[in-house]
CSV table of C-alpha atoms in Angstrom, one decimal:
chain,number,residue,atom,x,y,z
L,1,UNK,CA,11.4,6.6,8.2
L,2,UNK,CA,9.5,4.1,5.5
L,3,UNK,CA,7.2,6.2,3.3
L,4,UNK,CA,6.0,5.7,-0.3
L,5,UNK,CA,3.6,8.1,-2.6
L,6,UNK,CA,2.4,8.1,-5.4
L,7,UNK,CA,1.9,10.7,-7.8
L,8,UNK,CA,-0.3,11.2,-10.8
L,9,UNK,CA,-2.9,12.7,-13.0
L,10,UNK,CA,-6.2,12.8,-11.3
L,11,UNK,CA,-8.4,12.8,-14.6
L,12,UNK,CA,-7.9,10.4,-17.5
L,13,UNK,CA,-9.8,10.1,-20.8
L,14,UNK,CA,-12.0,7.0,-21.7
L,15,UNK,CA,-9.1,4.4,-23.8
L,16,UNK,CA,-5.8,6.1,-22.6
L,17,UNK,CA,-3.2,5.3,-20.5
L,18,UNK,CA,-2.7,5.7,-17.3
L,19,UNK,CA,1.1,6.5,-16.1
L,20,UNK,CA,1.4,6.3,-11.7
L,21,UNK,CA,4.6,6.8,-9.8
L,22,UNK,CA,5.2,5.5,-6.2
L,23,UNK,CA,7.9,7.1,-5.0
L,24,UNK,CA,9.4,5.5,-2.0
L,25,UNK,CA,12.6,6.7,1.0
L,26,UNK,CA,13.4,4.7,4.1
L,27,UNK,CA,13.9,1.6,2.3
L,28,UNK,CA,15.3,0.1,-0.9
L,29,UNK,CA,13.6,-1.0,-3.9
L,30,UNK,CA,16.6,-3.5,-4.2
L,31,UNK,CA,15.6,-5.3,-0.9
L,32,UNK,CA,11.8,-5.2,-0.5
L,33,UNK,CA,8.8,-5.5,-3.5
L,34,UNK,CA,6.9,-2.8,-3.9
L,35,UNK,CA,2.8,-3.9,-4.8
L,36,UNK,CA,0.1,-1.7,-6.4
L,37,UNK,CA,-3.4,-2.3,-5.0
L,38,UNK,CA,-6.4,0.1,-6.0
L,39,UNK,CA,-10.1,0.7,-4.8
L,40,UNK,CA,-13.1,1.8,-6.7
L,41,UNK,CA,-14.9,4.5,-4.5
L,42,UNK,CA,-16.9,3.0,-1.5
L,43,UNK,CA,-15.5,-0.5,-2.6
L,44,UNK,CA,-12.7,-3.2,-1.5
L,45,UNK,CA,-9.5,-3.4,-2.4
L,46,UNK,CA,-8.0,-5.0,-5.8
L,47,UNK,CA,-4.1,-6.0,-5.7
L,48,UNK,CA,-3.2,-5.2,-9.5
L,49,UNK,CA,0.9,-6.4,-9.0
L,50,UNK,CA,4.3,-6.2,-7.5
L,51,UNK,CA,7.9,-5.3,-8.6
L,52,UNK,CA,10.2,-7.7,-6.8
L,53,UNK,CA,13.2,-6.7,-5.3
L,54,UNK,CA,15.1,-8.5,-8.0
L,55,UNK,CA,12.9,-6.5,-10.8
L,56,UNK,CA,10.7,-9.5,-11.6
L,57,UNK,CA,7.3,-8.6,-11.7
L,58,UNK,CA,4.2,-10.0,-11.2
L,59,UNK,CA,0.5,-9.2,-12.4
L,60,UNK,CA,-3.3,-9.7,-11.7
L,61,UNK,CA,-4.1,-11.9,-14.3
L,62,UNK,CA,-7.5,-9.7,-15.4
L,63,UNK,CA,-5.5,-6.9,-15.7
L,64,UNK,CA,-2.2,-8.6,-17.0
L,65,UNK,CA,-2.9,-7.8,-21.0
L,66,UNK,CA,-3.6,-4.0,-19.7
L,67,UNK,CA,-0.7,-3.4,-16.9
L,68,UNK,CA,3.1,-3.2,-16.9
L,69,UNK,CA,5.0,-2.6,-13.7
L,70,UNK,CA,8.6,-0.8,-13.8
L,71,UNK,CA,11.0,0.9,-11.6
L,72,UNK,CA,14.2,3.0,-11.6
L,73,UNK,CA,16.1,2.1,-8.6
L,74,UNK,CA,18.2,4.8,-8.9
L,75,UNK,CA,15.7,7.6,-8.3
L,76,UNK,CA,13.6,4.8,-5.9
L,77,UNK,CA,10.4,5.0,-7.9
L,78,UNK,CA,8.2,2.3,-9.2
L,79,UNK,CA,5.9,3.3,-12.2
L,80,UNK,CA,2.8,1.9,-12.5
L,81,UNK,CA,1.0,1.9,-16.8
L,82,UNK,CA,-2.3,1.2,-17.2
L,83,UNK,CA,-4.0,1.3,-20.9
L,84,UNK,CA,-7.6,1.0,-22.7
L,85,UNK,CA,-8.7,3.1,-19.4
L,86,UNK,CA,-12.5,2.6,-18.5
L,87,UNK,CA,-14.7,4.5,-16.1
L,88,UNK,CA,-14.6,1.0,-13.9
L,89,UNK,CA,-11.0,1.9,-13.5
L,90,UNK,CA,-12.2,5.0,-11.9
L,91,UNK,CA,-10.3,4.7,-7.8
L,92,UNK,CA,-8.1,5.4,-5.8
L,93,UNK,CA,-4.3,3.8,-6.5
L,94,UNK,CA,-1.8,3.0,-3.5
L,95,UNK,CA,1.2,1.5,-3.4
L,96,UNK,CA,2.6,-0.5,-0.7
L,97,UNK,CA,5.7,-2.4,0.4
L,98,UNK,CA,6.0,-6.0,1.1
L,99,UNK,CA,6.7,-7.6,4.1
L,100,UNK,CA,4.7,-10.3,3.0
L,101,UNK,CA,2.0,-8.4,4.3
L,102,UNK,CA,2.0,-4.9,3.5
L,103,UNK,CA,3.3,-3.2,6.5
L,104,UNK,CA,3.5,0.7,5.0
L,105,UNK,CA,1.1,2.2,2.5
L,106,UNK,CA,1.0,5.8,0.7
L,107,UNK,CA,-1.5,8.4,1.0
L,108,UNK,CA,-2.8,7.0,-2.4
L,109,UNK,CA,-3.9,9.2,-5.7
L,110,UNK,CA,-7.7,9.4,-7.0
L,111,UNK,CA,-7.6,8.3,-10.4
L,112,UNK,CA,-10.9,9.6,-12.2
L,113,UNK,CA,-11.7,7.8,-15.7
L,114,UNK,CA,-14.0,10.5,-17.4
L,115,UNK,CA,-14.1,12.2,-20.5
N,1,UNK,CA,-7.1,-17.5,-7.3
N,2,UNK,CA,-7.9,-17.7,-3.5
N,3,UNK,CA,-10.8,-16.2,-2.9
N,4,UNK,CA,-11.3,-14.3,0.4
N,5,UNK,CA,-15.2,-14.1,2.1
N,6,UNK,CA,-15.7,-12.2,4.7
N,7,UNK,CA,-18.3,-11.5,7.1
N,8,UNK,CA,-20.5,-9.2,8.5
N,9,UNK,CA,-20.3,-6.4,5.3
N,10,UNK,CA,-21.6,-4.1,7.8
N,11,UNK,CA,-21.9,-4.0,11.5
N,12,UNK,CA,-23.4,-1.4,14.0
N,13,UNK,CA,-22.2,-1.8,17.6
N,14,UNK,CA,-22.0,0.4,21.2
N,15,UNK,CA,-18.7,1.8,22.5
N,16,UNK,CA,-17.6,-0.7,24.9
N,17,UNK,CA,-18.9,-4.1,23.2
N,18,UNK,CA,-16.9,-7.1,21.8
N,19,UNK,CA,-16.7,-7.4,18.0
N,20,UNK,CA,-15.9,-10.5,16.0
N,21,UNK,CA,-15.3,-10.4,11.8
N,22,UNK,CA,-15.2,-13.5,10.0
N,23,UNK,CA,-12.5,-14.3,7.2
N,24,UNK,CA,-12.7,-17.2,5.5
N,25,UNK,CA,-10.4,-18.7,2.7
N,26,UNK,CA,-11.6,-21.3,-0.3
N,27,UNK,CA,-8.5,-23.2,0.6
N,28,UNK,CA,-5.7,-23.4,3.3
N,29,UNK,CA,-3.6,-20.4,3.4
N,30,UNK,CA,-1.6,-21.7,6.2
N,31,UNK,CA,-2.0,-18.6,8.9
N,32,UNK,CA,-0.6,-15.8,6.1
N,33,UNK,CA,-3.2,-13.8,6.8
N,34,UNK,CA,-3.5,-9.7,7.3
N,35,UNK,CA,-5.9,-7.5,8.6
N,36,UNK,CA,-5.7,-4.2,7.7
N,37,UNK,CA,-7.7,-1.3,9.2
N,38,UNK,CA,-8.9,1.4,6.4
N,39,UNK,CA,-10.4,4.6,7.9
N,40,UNK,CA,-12.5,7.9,6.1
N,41,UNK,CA,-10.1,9.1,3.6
N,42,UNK,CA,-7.0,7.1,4.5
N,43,UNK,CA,-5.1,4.3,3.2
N,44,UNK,CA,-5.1,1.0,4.9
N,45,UNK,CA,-3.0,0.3,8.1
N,46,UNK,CA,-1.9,-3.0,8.7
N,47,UNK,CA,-3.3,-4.1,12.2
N,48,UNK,CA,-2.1,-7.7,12.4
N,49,UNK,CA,-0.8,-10.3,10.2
N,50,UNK,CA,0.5,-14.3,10.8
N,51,UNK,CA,-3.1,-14.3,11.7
N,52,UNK,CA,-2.6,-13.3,15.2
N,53,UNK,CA,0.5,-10.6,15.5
N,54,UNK,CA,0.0,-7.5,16.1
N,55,UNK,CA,1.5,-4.9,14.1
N,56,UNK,CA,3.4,-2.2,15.9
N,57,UNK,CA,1.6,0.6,17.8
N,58,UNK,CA,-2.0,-1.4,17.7
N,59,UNK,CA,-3.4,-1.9,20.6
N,60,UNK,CA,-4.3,-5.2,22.6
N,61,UNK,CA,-8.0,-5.0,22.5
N,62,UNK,CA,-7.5,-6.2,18.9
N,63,UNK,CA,-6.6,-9.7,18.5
N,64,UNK,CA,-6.5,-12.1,15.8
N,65,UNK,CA,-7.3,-16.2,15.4
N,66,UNK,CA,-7.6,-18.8,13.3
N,67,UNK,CA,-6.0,-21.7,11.0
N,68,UNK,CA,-6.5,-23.3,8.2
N,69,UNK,CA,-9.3,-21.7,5.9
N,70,UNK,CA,-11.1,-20.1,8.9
N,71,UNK,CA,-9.6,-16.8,10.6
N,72,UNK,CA,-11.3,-13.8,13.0
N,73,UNK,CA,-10.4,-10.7,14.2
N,74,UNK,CA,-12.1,-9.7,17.4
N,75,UNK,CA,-12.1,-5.9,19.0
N,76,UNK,CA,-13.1,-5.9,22.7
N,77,UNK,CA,-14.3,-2.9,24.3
N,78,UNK,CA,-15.0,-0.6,20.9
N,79,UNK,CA,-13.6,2.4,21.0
N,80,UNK,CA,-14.8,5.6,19.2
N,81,UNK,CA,-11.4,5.5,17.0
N,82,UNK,CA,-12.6,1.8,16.1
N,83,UNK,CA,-14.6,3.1,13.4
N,84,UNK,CA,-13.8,1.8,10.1
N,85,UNK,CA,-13.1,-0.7,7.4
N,86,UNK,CA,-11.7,-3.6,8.2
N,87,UNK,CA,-10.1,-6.0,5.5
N,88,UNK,CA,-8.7,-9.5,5.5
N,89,UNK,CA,-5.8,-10.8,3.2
N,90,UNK,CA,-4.3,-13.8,2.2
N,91,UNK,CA,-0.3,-13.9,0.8
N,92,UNK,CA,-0.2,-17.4,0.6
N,93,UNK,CA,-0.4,-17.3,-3.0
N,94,UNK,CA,-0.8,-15.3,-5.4
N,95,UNK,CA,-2.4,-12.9,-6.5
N,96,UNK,CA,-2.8,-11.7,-3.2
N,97,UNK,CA,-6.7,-11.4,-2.4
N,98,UNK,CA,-8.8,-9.4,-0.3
N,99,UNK,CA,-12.2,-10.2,1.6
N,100,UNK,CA,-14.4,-7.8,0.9
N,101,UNK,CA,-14.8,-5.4,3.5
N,102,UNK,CA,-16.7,-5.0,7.0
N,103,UNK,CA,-18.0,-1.2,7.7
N,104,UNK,CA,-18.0,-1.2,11.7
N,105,UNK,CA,-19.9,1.9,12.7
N,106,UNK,CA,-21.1,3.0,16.3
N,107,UNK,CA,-24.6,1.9,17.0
């Protein structure tokens, strides 16, 4: 079955980088894009980017000078960078797949941005 | 950027009653439109998307409408399980964009 979770350090210091990996099975990374969304604690939700199934990617344009998308199809993971970390990046991070909506979601990983 | 308001932020109703949220686009999206059902400590589930299918496994007392820039999702006959967030989102364009959230609790 379709599943995807990520993985990740739960604590990151104040201006570092943050390093995510969704991890997916049941589908390929070659046919469907994989998105990154995130929510700050008791707050909405923030789409951040997408991998494409053709490895284009895609970014939120106020986080585009901060964020970089990748994957490695052959161990079906998408990796998720983030740098210049601020305690406003504090949330939790999910990734999801693309059906043009996003029809499966991971568990998530709480990111905490504290020194 | 399409932005995505949606209304109540919070609403407080009895187990049986008929709920309507509000979703409401700054420009057409053309029916690509998601709701998504977020509860306590989980990640979102998708609950219906074209504006007005139903995702697998949810069940008919949630229903979806809408065109254009307008769009609702209504709940008849809350249930306990009910409780939640519920999101809208557009993927007409990117970025995709969110509404902001209703917090449906039991009254």
């Amino acid at each position: 079955q379709v599943q995807l979770k990520e993985s990740g350090p739960g604590l990151v210091q104040p201006s570092q980088t943050l390093s995510l990996t969704c991890t997916v099975s049941g589908f390929s990374l070659t046919s469907y894009n994989v998105h990154w969304v995130r929510q700050p604690p008791g707050k909405g939700l923030e789409w951040m980017g997408r991998m494409r199934f053709n490895g284009d990617t895609s970014y939120n344009s106020a986080l585009k000078s901060r964020l970089s998308i990748s994957r490695d199809t052959s161990k079906n993971q998408v990796f998720l960078k983030m740098n210049s970390l601020q305690t406003d990046d504090t949330g939790t991070y999910y990734c999801a797949r693309d059906q043009l909506n996003f029809d499966y979601w991971g568990q998530g990983v709480m990111v905490t941005v504290s020194s | 950027d399409i932005q995505m308001t949606q209304s109540p932020a919070s609403l407080s109703a009895s187990l049986g009653e008929t709920v309507t949220i509000e979703c409401r686009a700054s420009e057409d999206i053309y029916s690509n439109l998601a709701w998504y059902q977020q509860k306590p400590g989980n990640s979102p589930q998708l609950l219906i998307f074209d504006a007005n299918t139903l995702a697998d496994g949810v069940p008919s007392r949630f229903s979806g409408s809408g065109s254009g820039t307008q769009y609702s999702l209504k709940i008849n006959s809350l249930q306990s399980e009910d409780v939640a967030s519920y999101f809208c989102q557009q993927y007409n364009n990117y970025p995709r964009t969110f509404g902001g959230g209703t917090k449906l609790e039991l009254k």
